[in-house]
Tab-separated table of C-alpha atoms in Angstrom:
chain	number	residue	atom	x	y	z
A	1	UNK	CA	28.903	18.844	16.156
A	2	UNK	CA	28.059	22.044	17.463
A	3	UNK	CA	25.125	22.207	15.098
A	4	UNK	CA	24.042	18.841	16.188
A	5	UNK	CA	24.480	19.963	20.265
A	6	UNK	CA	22.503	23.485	19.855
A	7	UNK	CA	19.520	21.250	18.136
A	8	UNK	CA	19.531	19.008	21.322
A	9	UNK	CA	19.513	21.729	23.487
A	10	UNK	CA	16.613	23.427	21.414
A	11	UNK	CA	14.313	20.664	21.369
A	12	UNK	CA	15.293	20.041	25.349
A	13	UNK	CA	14.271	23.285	26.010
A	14	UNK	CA	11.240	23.292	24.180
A	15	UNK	CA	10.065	20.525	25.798
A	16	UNK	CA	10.827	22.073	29.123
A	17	UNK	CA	9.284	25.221	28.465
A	18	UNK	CA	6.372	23.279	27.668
A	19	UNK	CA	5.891	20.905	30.959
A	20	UNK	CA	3.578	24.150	32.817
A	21	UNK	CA	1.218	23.165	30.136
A	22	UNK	CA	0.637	19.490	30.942
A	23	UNK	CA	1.389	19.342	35.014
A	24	UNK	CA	-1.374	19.132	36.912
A	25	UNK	CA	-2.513	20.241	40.585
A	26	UNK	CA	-2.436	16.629	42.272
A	27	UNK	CA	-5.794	17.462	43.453
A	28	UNK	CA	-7.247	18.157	39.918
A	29	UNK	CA	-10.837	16.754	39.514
A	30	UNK	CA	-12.286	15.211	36.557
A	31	UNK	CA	-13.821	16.927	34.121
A	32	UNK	CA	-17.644	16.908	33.534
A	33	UNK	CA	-18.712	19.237	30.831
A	34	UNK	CA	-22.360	20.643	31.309
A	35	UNK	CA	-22.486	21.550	27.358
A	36	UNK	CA	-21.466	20.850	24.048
A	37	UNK	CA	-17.627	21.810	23.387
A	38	UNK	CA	-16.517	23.410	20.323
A	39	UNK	CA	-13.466	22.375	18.187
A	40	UNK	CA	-12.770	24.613	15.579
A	41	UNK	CA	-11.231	22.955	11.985
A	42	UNK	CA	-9.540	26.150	10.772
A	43	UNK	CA	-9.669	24.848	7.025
A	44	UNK	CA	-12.401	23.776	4.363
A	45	UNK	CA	-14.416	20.363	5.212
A	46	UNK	CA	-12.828	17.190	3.699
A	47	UNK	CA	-9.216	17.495	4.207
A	48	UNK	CA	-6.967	15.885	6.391
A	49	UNK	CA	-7.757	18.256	9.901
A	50	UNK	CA	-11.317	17.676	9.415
A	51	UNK	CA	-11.266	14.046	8.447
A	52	UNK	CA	-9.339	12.717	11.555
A	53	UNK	CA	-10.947	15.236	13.687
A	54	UNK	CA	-14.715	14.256	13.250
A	55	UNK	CA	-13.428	10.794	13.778
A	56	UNK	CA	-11.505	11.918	16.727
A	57	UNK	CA	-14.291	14.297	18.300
A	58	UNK	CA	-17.055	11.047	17.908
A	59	UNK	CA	-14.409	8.903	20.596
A	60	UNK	CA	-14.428	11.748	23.155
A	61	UNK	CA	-18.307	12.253	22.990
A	62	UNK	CA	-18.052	8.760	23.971
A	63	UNK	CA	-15.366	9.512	26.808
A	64	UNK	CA	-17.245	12.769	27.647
A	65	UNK	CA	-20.722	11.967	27.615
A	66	UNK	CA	-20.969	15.340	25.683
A	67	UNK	CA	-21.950	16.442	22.320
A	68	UNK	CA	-18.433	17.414	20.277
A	69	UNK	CA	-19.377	19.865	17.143
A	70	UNK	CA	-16.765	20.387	14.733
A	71	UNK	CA	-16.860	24.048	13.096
A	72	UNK	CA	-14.919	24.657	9.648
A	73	UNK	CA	-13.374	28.105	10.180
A	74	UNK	CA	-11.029	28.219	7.294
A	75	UNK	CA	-8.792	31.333	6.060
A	76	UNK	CA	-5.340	33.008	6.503
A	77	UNK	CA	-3.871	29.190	6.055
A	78	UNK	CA	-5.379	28.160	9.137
A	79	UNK	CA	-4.434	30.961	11.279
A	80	UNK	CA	-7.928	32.733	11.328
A	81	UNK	CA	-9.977	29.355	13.033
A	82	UNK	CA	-6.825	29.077	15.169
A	83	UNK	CA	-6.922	32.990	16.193
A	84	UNK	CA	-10.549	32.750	17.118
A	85	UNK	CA	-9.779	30.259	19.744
A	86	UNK	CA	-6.630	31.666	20.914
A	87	UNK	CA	-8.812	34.706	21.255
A	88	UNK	CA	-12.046	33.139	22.790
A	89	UNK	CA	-13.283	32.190	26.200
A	90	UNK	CA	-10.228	29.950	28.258
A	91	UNK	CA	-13.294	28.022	29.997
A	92	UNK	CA	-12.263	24.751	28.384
A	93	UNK	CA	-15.078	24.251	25.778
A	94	UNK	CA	-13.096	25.692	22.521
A	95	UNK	CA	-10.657	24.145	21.060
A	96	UNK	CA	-8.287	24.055	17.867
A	97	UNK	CA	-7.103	21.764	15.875
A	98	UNK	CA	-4.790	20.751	12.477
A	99	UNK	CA	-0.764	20.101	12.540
A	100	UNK	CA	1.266	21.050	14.758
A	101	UNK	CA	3.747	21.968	12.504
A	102	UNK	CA	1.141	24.821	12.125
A	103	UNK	CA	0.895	25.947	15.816
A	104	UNK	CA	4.834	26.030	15.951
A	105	UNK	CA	5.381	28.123	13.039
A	106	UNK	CA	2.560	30.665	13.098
A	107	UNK	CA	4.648	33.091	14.448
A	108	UNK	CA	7.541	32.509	12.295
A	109	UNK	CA	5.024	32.995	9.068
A	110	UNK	CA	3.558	36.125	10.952
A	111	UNK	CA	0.105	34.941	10.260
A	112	UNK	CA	-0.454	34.723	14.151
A	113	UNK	CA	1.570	35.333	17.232
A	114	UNK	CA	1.348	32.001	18.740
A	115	UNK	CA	3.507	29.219	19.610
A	116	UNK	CA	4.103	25.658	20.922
A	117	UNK	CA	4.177	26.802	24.219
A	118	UNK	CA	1.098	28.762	24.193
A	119	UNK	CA	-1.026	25.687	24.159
A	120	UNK	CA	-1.198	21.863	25.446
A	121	UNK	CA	-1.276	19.062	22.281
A	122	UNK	CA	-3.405	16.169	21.627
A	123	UNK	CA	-2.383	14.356	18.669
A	124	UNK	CA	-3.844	10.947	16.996
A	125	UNK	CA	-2.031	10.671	13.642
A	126	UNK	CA	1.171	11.363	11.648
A	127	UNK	CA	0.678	12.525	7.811
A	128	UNK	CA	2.817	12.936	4.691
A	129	UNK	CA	2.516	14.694	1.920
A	130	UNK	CA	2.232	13.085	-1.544
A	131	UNK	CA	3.252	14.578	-5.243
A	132	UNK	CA	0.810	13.878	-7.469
A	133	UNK	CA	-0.129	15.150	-10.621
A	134	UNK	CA	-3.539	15.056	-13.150
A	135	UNK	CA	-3.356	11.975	-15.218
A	136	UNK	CA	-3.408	14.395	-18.118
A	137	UNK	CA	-0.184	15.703	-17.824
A	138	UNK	CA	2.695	13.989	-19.371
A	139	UNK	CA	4.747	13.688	-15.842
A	140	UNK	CA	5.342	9.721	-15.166
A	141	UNK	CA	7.570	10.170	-12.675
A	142	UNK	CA	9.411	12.701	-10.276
A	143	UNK	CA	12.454	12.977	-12.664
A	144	UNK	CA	9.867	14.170	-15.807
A	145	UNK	CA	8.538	16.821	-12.980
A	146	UNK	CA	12.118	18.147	-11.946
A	147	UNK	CA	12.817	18.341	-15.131
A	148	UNK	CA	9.458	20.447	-16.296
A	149	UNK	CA	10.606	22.417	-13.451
A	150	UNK	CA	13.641	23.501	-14.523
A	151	UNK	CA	12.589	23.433	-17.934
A	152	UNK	CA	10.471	26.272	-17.360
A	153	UNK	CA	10.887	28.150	-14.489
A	154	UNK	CA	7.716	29.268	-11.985
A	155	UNK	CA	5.426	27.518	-14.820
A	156	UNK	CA	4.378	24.127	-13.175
A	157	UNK	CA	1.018	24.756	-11.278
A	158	UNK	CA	1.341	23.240	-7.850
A	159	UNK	CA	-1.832	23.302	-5.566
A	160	UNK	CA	-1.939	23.784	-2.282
A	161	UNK	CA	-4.179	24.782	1.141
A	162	UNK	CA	-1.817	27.735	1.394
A	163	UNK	CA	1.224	29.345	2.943
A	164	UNK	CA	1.590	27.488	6.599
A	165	UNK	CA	0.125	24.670	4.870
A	166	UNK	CA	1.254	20.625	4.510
A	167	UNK	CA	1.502	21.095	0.752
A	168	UNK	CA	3.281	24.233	0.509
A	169	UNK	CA	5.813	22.790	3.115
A	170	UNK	CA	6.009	19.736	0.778
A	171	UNK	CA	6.227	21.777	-2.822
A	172	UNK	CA	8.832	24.198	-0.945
A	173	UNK	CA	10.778	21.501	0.133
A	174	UNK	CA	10.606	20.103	-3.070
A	175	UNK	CA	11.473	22.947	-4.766
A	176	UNK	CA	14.557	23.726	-2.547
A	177	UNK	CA	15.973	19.881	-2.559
A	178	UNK	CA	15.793	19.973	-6.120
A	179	UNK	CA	16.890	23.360	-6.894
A	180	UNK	CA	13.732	24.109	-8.785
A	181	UNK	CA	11.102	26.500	-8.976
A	182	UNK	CA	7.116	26.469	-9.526
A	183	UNK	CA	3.909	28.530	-9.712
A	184	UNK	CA	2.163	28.531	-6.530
A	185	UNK	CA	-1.782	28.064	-6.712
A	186	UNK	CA	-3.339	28.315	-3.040
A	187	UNK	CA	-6.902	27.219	-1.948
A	188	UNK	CA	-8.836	27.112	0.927
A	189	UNK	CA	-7.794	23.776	2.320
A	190	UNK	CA	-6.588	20.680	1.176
A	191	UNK	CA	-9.710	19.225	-0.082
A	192	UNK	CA	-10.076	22.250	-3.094
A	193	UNK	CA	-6.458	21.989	-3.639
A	194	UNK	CA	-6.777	18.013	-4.302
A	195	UNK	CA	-10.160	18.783	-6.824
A	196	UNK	CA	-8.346	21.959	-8.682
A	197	UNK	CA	-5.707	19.108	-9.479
A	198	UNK	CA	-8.315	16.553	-10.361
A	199	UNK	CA	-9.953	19.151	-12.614
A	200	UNK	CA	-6.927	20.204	-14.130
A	201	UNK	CA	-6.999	23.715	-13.070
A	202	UNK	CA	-3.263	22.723	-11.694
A	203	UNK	CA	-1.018	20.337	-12.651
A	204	UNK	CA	0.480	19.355	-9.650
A	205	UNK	CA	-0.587	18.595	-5.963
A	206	UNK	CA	1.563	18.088	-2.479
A	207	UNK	CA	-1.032	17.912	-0.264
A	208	UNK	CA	-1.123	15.054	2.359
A	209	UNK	CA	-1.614	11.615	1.072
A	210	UNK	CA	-5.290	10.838	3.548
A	211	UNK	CA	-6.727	14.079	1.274
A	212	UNK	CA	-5.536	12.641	-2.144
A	213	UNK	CA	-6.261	8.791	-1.574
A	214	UNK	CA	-9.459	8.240	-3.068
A	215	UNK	CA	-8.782	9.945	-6.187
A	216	UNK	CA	-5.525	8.471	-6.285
A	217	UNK	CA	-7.681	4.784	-5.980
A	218	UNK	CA	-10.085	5.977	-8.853
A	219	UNK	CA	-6.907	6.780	-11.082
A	220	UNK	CA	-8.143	10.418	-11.309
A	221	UNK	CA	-4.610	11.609	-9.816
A	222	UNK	CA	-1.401	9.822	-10.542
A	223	UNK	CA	1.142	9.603	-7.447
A	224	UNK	CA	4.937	10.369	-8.116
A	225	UNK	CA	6.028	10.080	-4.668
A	226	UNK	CA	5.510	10.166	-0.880
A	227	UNK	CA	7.720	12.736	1.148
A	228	UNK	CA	9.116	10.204	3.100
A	229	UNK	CA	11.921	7.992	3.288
A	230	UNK	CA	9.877	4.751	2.838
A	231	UNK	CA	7.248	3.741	0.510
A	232	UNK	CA	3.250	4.451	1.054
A	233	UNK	CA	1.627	1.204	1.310
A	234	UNK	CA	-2.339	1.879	1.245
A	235	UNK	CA	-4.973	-0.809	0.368
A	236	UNK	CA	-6.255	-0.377	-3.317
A	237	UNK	CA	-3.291	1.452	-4.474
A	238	UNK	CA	0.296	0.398	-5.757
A	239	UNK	CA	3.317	1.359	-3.113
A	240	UNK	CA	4.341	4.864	-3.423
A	241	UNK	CA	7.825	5.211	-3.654
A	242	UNK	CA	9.381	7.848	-1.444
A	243	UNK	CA	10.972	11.039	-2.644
A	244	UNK	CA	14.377	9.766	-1.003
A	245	UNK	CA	14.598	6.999	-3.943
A	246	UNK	CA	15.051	10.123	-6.228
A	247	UNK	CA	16.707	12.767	-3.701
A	248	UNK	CA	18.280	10.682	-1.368
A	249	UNK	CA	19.194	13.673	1.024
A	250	UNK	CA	15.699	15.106	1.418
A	251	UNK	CA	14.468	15.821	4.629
A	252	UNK	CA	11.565	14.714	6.577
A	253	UNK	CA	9.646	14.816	10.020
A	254	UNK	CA	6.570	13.051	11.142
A	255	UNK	CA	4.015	15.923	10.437
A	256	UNK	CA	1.728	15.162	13.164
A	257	UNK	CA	-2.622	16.365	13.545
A	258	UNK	CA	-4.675	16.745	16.270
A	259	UNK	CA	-6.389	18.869	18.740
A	260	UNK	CA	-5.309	21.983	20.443
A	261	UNK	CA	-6.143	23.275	23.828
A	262	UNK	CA	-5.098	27.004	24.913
A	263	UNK	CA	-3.214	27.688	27.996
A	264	UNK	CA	-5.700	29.375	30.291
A	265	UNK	CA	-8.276	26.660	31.006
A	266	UNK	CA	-9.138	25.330	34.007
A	267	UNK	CA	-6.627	22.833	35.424
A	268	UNK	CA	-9.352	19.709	35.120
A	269	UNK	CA	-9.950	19.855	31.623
A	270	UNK	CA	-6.550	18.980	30.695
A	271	UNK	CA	-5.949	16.788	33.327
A	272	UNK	CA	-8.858	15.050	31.926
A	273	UNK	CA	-7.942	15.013	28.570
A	274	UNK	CA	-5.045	13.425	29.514
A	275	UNK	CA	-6.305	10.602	30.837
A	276	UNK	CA	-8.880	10.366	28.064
A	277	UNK	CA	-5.568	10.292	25.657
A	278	UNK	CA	-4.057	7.709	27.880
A	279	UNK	CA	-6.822	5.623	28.353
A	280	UNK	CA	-9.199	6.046	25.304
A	281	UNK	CA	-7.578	7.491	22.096
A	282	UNK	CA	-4.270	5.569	22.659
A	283	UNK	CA	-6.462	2.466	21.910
A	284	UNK	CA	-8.681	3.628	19.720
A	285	UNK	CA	-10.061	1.157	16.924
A	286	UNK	CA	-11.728	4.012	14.597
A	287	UNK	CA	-8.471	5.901	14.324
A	288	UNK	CA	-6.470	2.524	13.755
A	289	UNK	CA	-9.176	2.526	10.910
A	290	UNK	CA	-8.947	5.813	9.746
A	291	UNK	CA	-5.015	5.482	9.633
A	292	UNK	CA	-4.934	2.508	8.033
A	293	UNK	CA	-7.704	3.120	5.288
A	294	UNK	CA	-5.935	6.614	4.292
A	295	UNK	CA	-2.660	6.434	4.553
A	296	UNK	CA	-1.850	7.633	8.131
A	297	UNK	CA	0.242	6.625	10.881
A	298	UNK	CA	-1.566	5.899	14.483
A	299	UNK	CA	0.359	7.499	17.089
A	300	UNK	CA	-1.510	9.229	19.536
A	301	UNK	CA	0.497	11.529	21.923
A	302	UNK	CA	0.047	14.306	24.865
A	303	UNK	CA	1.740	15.798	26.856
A	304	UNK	CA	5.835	16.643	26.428
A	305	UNK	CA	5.835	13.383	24.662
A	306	UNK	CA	4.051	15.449	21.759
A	307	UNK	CA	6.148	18.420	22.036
A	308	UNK	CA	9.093	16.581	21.509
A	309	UNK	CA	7.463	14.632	18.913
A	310	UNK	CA	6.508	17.562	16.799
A	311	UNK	CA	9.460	19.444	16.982
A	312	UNK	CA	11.416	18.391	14.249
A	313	UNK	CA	8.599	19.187	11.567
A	314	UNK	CA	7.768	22.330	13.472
A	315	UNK	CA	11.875	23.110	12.983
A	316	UNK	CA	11.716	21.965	9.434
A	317	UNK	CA	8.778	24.243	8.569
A	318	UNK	CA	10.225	27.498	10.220
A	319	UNK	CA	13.296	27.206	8.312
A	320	UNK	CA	11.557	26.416	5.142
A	321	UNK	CA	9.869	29.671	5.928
A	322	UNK	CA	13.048	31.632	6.918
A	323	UNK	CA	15.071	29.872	3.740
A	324	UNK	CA	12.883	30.701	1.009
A	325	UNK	CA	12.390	34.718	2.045
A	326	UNK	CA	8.835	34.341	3.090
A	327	UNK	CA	9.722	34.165	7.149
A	328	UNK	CA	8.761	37.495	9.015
A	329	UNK	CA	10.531	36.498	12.462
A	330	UNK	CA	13.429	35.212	12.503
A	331	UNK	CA	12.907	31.251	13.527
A	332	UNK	CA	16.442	31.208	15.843
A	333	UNK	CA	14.563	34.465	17.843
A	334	UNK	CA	11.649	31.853	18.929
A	335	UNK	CA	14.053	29.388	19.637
A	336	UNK	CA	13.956	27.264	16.783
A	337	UNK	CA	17.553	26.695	15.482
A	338	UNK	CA	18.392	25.950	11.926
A	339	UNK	CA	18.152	22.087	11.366
């Protein structure tokens, strides 16, 4: 119970802690930006930050009446795009992007002091991760991977976008629910991780299922499972069943994407935003599309409505971190208790 009461009190406090970043002077005007704005996809083009973003950055030119460029900026597992704008002008026309799982636990990784609190969230979509594995190989299902794993020790090739990444979260997780062990294989971003598999340079992938699902429709991956606790249902492509069908105590949070805006800027760009969220994205047919062609779940949020929202994957990713030695601050310091 006590466990249970310090997690409440965690994510109550996060969310407080957070509510400087999305109130507003009363008096705050609306935005009107007088050039292009800048948001900065801090991994390689074609995975799942810079698919929803260039979907999501074509809306608010609409809503703007401004040109959005999107920048690919990848490195460090995200952390150097996300340090460049952390770093950058605070006039309101930079901005990052990717999970927020990321943001939160950037500082727990020690790839970048930064957290939560440090910046206000937009966020359009939830993803999961998906195992999959080449055709090739002779795994059928996630019991003939377990066992492989176990089998042989640090030997089965997972890909990944990196430490801090979706995948790694998913193959650690993995790894730790099933008390087995792999051979880590990192990349650039999720899109080189999902080829390397498809080539056969790895065997295995956990990236996020919008990054795999094309391949997985032209049979040139086969899916074991979804991280989830219910199946993937995606047009063109038999149900994935979820990991808890085979570990029925594995844990998992809504891993949710979007865009990033450092604390700093002037008051009427978030207040726009906002109200662009509320209004515009909320409602938005393209990302219903997007969602709903790759995998995704709609659910834009802003706001302490996203903080809270996040949370639990940001929690589950810092202890992930701190659990399997490769934390270098202590997640309970930042105020993230253990799950």
């Amino acid at each position: 119970m006590q466990g249970k009461l310090a997690i409440r009190i965690a994510v109550a406090a996060f969310a407080v802690g957070t509510l400087g970043l999305v109130a507003q002077p009363a008096d705050a005007q609306t935005w009107k930006p007088t050039k292009p704005i800048t948001v900065i996809v801090p991994w390689a083009a074609g995975g799942s930050t810079d698919q929803v973003i260039r979907v999501t950055a074509a809306e608010l030119e609409k809503a703007l009446n401004q040109k959005v460029v999107v920048v690919n900026q990848p490195g460090g597992s995200g952390s150097i795009g996300t340090k460049s704008v952390l770093e950058g002008n605070k006039d309101g026309y930079t901005w990052a992007s990717g999970a927020a799982k990321d943001i939160g636990s950037y500082a727990v990784s020690g790839l970048l002091d930064t957290q939560a609190k440090d910046w206000d969230f937009y966020l359009t979509v939830a993803n999961q991760a998906v195992i999959s594995v080449n055709p090739n190989t002779p795994y059928k299902s996630v019991a003939d991977l377990l066992a492989a794993m176990k089998a042989k020790p640090g030997h089965v090739s997972f890909a990944t976008a990196g430490v801090n990444s979706s995948g790694h979260y998913g193959s650690e997780a993995l790894s730790r629910a099933a008390g087995a062990t792999y051979k880590h294989v990192s990349y650039d971003g999720g899109n080189p991780a999902v080829i390397a598999t498809v080539s056969g340079e790895t065997e295995v992938t956990s990236q996020l299922g919008v990054e795999q699902i094309e391949m997985i429709r032209g049979k040139r991956l086969r899916p074991l499972a979804v991280l989830a606790d219910k199946p993937l249902v995606v047009d063109g492509v038999a149900p994935i069943e979820p990991i808890t069908k085979t570990l029925p105590k594995f844990r998992t949070e809504a891993n949710y994407f979007g865009i990033f805006v450092p604390k700093g800027v002037p008051a009427e760009v978030t207040a726009t935003l906002n109200k662009i969220w509320a209004e515009k994205i909320s409602k938005s047919e393209a990302l219903k599309k997007y969602a709903s062609d790759k995998g995704a779940i709609f659910d834009p949020q802003y706001g302490e409505a996203a903080k809270k929202a996040s949370f639990p994957a940001i929690q589950g990713a810092a202890w992930i971190l701190q659990e399997g030695g490769k934390a270098k601050v202590n997640p309970e310091t930042l105020g993230i208790p253990k799950p």
